[in-house]
mmCIF file of C-alpha atoms and ligand atoms in Angstrom:
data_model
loop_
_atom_site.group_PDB
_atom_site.id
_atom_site.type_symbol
_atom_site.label_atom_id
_atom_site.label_comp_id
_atom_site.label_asym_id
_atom_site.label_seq_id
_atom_site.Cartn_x
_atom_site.Cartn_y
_atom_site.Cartn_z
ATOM 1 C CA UNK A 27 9.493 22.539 7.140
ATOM 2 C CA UNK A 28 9.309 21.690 3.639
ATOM 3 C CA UNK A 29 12.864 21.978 2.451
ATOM 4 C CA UNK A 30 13.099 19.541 5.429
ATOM 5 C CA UNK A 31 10.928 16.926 3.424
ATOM 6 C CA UNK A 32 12.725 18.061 -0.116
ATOM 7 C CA UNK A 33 15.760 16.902 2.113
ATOM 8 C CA UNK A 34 14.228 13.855 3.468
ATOM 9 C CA UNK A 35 13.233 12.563 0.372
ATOM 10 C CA UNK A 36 16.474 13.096 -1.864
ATOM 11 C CA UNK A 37 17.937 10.983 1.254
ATOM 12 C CA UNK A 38 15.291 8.224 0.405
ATOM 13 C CA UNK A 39 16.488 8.450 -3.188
ATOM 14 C CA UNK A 40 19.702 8.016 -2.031
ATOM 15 C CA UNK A 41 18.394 4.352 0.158
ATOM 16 C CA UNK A 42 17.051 3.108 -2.822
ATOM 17 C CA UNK A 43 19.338 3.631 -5.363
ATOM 18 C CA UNK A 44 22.021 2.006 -2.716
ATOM 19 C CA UNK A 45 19.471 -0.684 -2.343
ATOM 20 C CA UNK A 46 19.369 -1.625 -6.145
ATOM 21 C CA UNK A 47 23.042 -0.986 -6.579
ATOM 22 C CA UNK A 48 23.404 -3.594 -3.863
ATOM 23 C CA UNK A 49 21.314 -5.983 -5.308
ATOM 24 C CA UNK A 50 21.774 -5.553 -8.995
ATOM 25 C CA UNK A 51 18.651 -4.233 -9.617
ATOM 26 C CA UNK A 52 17.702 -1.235 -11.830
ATOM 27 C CA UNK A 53 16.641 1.506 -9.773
ATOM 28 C CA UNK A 54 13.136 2.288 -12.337
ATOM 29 C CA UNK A 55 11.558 -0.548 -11.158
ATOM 30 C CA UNK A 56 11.139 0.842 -7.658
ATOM 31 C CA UNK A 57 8.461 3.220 -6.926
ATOM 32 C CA UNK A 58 8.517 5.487 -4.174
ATOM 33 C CA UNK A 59 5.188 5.872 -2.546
ATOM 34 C CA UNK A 60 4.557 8.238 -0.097
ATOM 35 C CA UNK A 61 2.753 7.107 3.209
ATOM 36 C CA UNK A 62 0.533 10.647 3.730
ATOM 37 C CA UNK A 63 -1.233 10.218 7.267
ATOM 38 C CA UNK A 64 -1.539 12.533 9.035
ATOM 39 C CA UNK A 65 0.494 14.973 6.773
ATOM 40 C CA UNK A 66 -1.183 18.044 5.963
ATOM 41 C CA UNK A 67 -1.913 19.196 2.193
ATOM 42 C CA UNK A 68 1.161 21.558 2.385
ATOM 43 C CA UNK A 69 3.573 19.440 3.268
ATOM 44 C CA UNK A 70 2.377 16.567 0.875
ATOM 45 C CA UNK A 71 2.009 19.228 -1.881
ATOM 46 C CA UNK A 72 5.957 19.832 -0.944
ATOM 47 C CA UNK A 73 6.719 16.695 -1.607
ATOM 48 C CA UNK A 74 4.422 16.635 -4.938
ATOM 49 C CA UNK A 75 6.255 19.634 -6.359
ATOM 50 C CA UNK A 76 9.309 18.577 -6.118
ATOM 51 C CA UNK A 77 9.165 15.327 -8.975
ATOM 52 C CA UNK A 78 7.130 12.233 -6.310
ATOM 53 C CA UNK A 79 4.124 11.427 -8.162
ATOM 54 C CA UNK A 80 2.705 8.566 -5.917
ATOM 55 C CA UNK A 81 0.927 9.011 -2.764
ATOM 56 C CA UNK A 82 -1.643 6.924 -0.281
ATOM 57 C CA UNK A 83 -3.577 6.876 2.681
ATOM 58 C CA UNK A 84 -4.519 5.004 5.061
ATOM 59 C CA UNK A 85 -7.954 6.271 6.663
ATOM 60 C CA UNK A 86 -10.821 7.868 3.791
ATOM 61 C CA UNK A 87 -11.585 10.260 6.425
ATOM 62 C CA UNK A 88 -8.536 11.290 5.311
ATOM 63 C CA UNK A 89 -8.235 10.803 1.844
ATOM 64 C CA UNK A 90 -11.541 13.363 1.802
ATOM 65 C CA UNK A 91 -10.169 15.509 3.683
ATOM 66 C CA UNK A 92 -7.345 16.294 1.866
ATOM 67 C CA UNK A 93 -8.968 15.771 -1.965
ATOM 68 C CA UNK A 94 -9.940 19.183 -2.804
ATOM 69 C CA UNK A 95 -6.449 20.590 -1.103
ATOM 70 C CA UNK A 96 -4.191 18.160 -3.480
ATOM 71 C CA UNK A 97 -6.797 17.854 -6.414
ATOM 72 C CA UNK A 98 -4.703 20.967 -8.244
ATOM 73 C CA UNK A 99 -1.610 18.592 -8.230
ATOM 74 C CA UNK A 100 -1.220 16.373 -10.198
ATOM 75 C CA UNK A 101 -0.353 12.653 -8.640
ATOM 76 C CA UNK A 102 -1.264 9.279 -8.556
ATOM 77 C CA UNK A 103 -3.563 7.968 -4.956
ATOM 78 C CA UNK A 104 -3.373 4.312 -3.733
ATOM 79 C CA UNK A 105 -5.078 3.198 -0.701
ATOM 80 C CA UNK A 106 -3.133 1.299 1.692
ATOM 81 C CA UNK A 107 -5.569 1.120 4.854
ATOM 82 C CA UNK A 108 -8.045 -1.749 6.167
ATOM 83 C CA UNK A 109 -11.024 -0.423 4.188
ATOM 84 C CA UNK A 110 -14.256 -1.081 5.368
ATOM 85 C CA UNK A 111 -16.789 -1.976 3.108
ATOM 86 C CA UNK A 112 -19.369 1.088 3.980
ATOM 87 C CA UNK A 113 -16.939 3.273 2.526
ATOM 88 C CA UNK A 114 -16.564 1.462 -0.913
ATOM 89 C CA UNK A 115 -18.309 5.195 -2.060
ATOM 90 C CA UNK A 116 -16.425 7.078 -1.089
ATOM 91 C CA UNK A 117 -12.949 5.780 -2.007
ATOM 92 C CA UNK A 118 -14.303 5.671 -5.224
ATOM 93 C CA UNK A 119 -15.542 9.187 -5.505
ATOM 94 C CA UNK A 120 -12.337 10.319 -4.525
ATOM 95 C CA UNK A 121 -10.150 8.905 -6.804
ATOM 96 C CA UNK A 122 -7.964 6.332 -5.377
ATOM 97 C CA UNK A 123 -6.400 3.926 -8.524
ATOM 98 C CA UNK A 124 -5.904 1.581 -6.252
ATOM 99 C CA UNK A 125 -6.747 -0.032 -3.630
ATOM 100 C CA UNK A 126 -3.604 -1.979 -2.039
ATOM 101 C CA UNK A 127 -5.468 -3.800 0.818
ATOM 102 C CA UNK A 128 -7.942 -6.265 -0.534
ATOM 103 C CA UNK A 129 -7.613 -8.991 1.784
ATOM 104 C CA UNK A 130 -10.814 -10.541 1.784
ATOM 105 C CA UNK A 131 -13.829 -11.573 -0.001
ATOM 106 C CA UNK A 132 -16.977 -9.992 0.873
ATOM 107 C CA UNK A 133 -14.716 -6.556 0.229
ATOM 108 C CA UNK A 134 -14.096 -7.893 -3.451
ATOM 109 C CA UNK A 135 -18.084 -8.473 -4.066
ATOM 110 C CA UNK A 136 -19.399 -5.315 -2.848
ATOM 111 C CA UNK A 137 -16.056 -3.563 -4.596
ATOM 112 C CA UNK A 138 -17.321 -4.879 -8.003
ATOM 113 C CA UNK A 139 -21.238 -4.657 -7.157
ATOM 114 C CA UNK A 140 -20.370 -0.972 -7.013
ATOM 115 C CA UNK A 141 -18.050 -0.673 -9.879
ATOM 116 C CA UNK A 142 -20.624 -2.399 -11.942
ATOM 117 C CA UNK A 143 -23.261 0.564 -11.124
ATOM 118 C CA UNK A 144 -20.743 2.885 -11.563
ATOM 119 C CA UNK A 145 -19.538 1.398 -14.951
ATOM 120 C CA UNK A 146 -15.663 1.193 -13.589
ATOM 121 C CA UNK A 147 -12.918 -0.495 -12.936
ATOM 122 C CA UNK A 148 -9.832 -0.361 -9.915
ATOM 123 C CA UNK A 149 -6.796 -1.869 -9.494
ATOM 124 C CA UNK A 150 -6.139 -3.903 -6.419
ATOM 125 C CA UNK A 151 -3.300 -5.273 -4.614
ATOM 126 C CA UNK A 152 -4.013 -8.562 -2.360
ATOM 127 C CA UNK A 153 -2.843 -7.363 0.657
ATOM 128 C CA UNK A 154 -0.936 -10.818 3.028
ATOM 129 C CA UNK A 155 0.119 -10.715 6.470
ATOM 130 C CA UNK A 156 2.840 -12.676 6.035
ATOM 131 C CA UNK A 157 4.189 -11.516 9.827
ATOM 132 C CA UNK A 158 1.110 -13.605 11.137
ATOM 133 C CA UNK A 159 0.465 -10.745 13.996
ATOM 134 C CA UNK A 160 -2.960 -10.570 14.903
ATOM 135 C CA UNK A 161 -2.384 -6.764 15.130
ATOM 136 C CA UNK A 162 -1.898 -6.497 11.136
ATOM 137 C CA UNK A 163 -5.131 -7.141 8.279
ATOM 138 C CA UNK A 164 -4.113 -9.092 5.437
ATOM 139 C CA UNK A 165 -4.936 -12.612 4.310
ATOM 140 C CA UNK A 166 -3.178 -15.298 5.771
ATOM 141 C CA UNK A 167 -0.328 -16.249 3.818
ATOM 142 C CA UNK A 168 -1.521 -20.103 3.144
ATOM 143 C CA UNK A 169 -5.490 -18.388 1.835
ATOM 144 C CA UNK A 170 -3.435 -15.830 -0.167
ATOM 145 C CA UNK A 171 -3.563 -17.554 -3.704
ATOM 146 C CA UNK A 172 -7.277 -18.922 -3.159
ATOM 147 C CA UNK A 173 -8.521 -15.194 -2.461
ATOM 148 C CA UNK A 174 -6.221 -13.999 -5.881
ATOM 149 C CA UNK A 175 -8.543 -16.897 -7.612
ATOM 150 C CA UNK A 176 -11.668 -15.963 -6.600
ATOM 151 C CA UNK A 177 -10.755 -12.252 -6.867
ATOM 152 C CA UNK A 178 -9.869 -12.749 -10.351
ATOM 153 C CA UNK A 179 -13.686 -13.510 -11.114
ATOM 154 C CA UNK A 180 -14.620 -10.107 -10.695
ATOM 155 C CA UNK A 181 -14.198 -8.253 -13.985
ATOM 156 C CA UNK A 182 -13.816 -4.627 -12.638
ATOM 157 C CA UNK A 183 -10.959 -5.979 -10.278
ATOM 158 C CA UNK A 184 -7.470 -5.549 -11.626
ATOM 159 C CA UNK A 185 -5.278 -7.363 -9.670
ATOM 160 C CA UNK A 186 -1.576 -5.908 -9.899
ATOM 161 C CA UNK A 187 0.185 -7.248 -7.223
ATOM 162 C CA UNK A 188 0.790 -8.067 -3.511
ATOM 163 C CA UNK A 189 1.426 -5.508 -0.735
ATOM 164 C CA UNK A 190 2.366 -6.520 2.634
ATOM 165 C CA UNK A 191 3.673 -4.632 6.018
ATOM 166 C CA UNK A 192 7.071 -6.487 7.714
ATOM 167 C CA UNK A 193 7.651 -7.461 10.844
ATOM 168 C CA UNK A 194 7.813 -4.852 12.848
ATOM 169 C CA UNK A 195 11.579 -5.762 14.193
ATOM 170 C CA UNK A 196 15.260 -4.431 14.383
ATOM 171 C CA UNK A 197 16.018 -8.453 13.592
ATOM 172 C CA UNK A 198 16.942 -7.751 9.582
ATOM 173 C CA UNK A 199 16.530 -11.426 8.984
ATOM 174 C CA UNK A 200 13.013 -12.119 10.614
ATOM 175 C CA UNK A 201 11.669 -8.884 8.528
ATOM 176 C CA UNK A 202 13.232 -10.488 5.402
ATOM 177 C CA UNK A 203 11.835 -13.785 5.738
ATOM 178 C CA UNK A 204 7.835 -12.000 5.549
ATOM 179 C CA UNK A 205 9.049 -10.102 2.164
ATOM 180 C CA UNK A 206 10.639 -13.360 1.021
ATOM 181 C CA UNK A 207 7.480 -15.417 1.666
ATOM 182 C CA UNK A 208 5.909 -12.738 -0.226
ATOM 183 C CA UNK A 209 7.889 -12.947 -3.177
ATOM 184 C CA UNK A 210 7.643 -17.013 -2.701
ATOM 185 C CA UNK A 211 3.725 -16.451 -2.971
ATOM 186 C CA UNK A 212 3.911 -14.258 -5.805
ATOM 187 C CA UNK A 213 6.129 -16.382 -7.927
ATOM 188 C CA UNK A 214 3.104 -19.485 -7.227
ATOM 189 C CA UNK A 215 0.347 -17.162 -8.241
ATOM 190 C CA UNK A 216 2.434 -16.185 -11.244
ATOM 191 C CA UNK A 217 3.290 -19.823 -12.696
ATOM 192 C CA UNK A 218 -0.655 -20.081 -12.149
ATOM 193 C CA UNK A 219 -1.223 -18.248 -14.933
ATOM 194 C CA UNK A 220 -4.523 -16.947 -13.754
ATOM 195 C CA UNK A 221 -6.593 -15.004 -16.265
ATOM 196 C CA UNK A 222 -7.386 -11.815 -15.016
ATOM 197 C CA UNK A 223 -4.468 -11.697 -12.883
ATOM 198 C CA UNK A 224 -1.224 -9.659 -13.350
ATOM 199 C CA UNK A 225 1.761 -10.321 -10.504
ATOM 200 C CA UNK A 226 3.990 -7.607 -11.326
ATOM 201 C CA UNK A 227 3.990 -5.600 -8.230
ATOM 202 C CA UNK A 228 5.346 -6.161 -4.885
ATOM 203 C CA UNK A 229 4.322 -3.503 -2.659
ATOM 204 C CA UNK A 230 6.595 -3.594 0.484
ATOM 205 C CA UNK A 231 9.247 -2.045 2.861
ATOM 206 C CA UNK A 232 8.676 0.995 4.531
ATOM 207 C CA UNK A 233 11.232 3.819 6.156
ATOM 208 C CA UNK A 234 12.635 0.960 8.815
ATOM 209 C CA UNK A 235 13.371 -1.854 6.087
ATOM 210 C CA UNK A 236 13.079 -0.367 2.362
ATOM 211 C CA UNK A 237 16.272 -1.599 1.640
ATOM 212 C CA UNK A 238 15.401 -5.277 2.668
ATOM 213 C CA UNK A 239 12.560 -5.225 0.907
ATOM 214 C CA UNK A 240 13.940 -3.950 -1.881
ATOM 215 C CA UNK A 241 16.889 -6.563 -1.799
ATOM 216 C CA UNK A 242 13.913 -9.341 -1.946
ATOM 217 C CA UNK A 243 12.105 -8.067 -4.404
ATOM 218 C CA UNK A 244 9.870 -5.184 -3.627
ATOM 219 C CA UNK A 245 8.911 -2.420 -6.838
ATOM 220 C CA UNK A 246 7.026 -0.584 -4.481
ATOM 221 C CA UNK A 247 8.352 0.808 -1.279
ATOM 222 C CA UNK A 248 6.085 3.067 1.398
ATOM 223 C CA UNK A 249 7.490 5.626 2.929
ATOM 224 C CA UNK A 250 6.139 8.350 5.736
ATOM 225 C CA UNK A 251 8.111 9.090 8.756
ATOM 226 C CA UNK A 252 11.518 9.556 7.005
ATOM 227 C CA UNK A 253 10.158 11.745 4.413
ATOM 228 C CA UNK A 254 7.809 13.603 6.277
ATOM 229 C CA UNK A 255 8.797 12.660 9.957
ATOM 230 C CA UNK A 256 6.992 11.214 13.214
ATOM 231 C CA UNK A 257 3.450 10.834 13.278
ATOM 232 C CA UNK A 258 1.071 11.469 16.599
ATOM 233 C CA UNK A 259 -0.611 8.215 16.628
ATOM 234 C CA UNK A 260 0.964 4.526 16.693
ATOM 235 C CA UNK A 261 0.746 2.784 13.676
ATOM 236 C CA UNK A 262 -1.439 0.276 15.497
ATOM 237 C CA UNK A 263 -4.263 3.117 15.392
ATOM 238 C CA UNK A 264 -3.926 2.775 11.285
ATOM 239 C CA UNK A 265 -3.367 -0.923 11.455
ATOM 240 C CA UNK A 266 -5.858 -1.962 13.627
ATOM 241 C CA UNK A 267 -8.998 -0.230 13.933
ATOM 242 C CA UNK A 268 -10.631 -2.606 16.369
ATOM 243 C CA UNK A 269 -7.641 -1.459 18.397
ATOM 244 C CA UNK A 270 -9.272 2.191 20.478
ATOM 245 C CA UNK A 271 -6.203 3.949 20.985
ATOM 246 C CA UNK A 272 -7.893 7.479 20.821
HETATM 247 C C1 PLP B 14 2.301 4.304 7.658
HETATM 248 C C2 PLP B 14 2.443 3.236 6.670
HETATM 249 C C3 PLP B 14 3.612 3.103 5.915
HETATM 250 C C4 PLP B 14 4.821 3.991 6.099
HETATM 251 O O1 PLP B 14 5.417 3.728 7.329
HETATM 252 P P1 PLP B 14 6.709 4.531 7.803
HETATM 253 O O2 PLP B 14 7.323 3.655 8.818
HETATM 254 O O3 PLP B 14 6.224 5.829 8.356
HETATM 255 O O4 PLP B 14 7.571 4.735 6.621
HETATM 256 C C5 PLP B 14 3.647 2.080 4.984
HETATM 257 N N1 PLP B 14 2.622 1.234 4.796
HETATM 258 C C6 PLP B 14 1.480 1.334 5.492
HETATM 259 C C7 PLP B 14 0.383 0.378 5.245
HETATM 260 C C8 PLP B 14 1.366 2.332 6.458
HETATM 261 O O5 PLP B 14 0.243 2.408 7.167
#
């Protein structure tokens, strides 16, 4: 029900104002983004309406399915999936500002081959898997700031940040030490000074561990199931496609 997710999300406000509180941070430089899948138009338009501005998905089947529905409502679209390079199209036809989940190469070329024809730009996060489980995409941690180099080549490419998913864990201190590495690794790329090349953003913690994130550094936190509540599928179906769980 929406006044369900109206609920949900003032409690999320609540997490991450308690988060920077905790941690001496001010609470503007986190952005709440919502994690969509598998929520319907209504419910995300719920969510819209009420103030959140910031929304992704993970799938483009997806993201087309739901573009005409939301396009009346105003918001901002990331994309925070594995994207495969045959649908470079359509994720730019629909909108998406940025892409969070660069994590390799040959995605980077044909992402600025086609921006080129299309006389455009993106911004892109480099997405690490800094939990080193086979199960997640993401560049190794130790390739991370040699993909950020040659990604910073391509013109159309605005790099803004890093995004990475935790360790899936109920052990607080493993899950911080992937956010901290990410921090570590944005903090290299940073004294870098790479042209082309702006480390501002670090997109991580989701509904589990916001608040760890948050505490290490994150000014982006993803959140679906505790705004919008359980999903069908496991996660491995979105984080894995090579994965058949359907
Ligand atoms: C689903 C998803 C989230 C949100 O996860 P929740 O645990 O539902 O909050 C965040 N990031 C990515 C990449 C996701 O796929």
């Amino acid at each position: 029900m929406n006044s369900e997710i109206i609920h949900n999300l003032q409690t999320i406000q609540q997490r991450i104002q308690n988060a920077c509180t905790e941690s001496n941070r001010d609470c503007n430089e986190v952005k709440l983004l919502l994690a969509t899948k598998t929520v319907s138009p209504e419910r995300i338009k719920a969510a819209l309406n009420s103030g959140q501005t910031l929304i992704a998905e993970n799938k483009v089947q997806e993201l087309k399915a739901k573009y005409d529905a939301l396009k009346g409502t105003p918001h901002i679209s990331h994309f925070i999936g594995h994207l495969q390079t045959n649908k470079i199209k359509e994720i730019l036809k629909h909108e998406v500002s940025c892409i969070q989940s660069l994590d390799r190469l040959d995605l980077a070329e044909k992402l600025q081959q086609r921006l080129e024809f299309e006389n455009k730009e993106i911004e892109v996060f480099i997405q690490v898997n800094t939990s080193n489980e086979e199960s997640k995409f993401g560049v190794h941690p130790s390739k991370a700031i040699d993909l950020v180099q040659q990604v910073a080549k391509f013109d159309r490419l605005k790099i803004k940040g890093l995004m990475t998913i935790g360790l899936f864990s109920a052990e607080t201190e493993k899950v911080r030490q992937c956010f901290r590495l990410l921090k570590n690794i944005q903090q290299e790329i940073i004294a870098l000074n790479i042209p082309n090349v702006v480390m501002k953003e670090l997109s991580m913690g989701m509904s589990a561990d916001l608040e760890t994130a948050i505490k290490e550094g994150a000014t982006i936190v993803r959140v679906g199931t505790a705004v919008f509540g359980q999903r069908m599928y496991p996660d491995s179906y979105y984080w894995n496609e090579n994965k058949a769980y359907l």
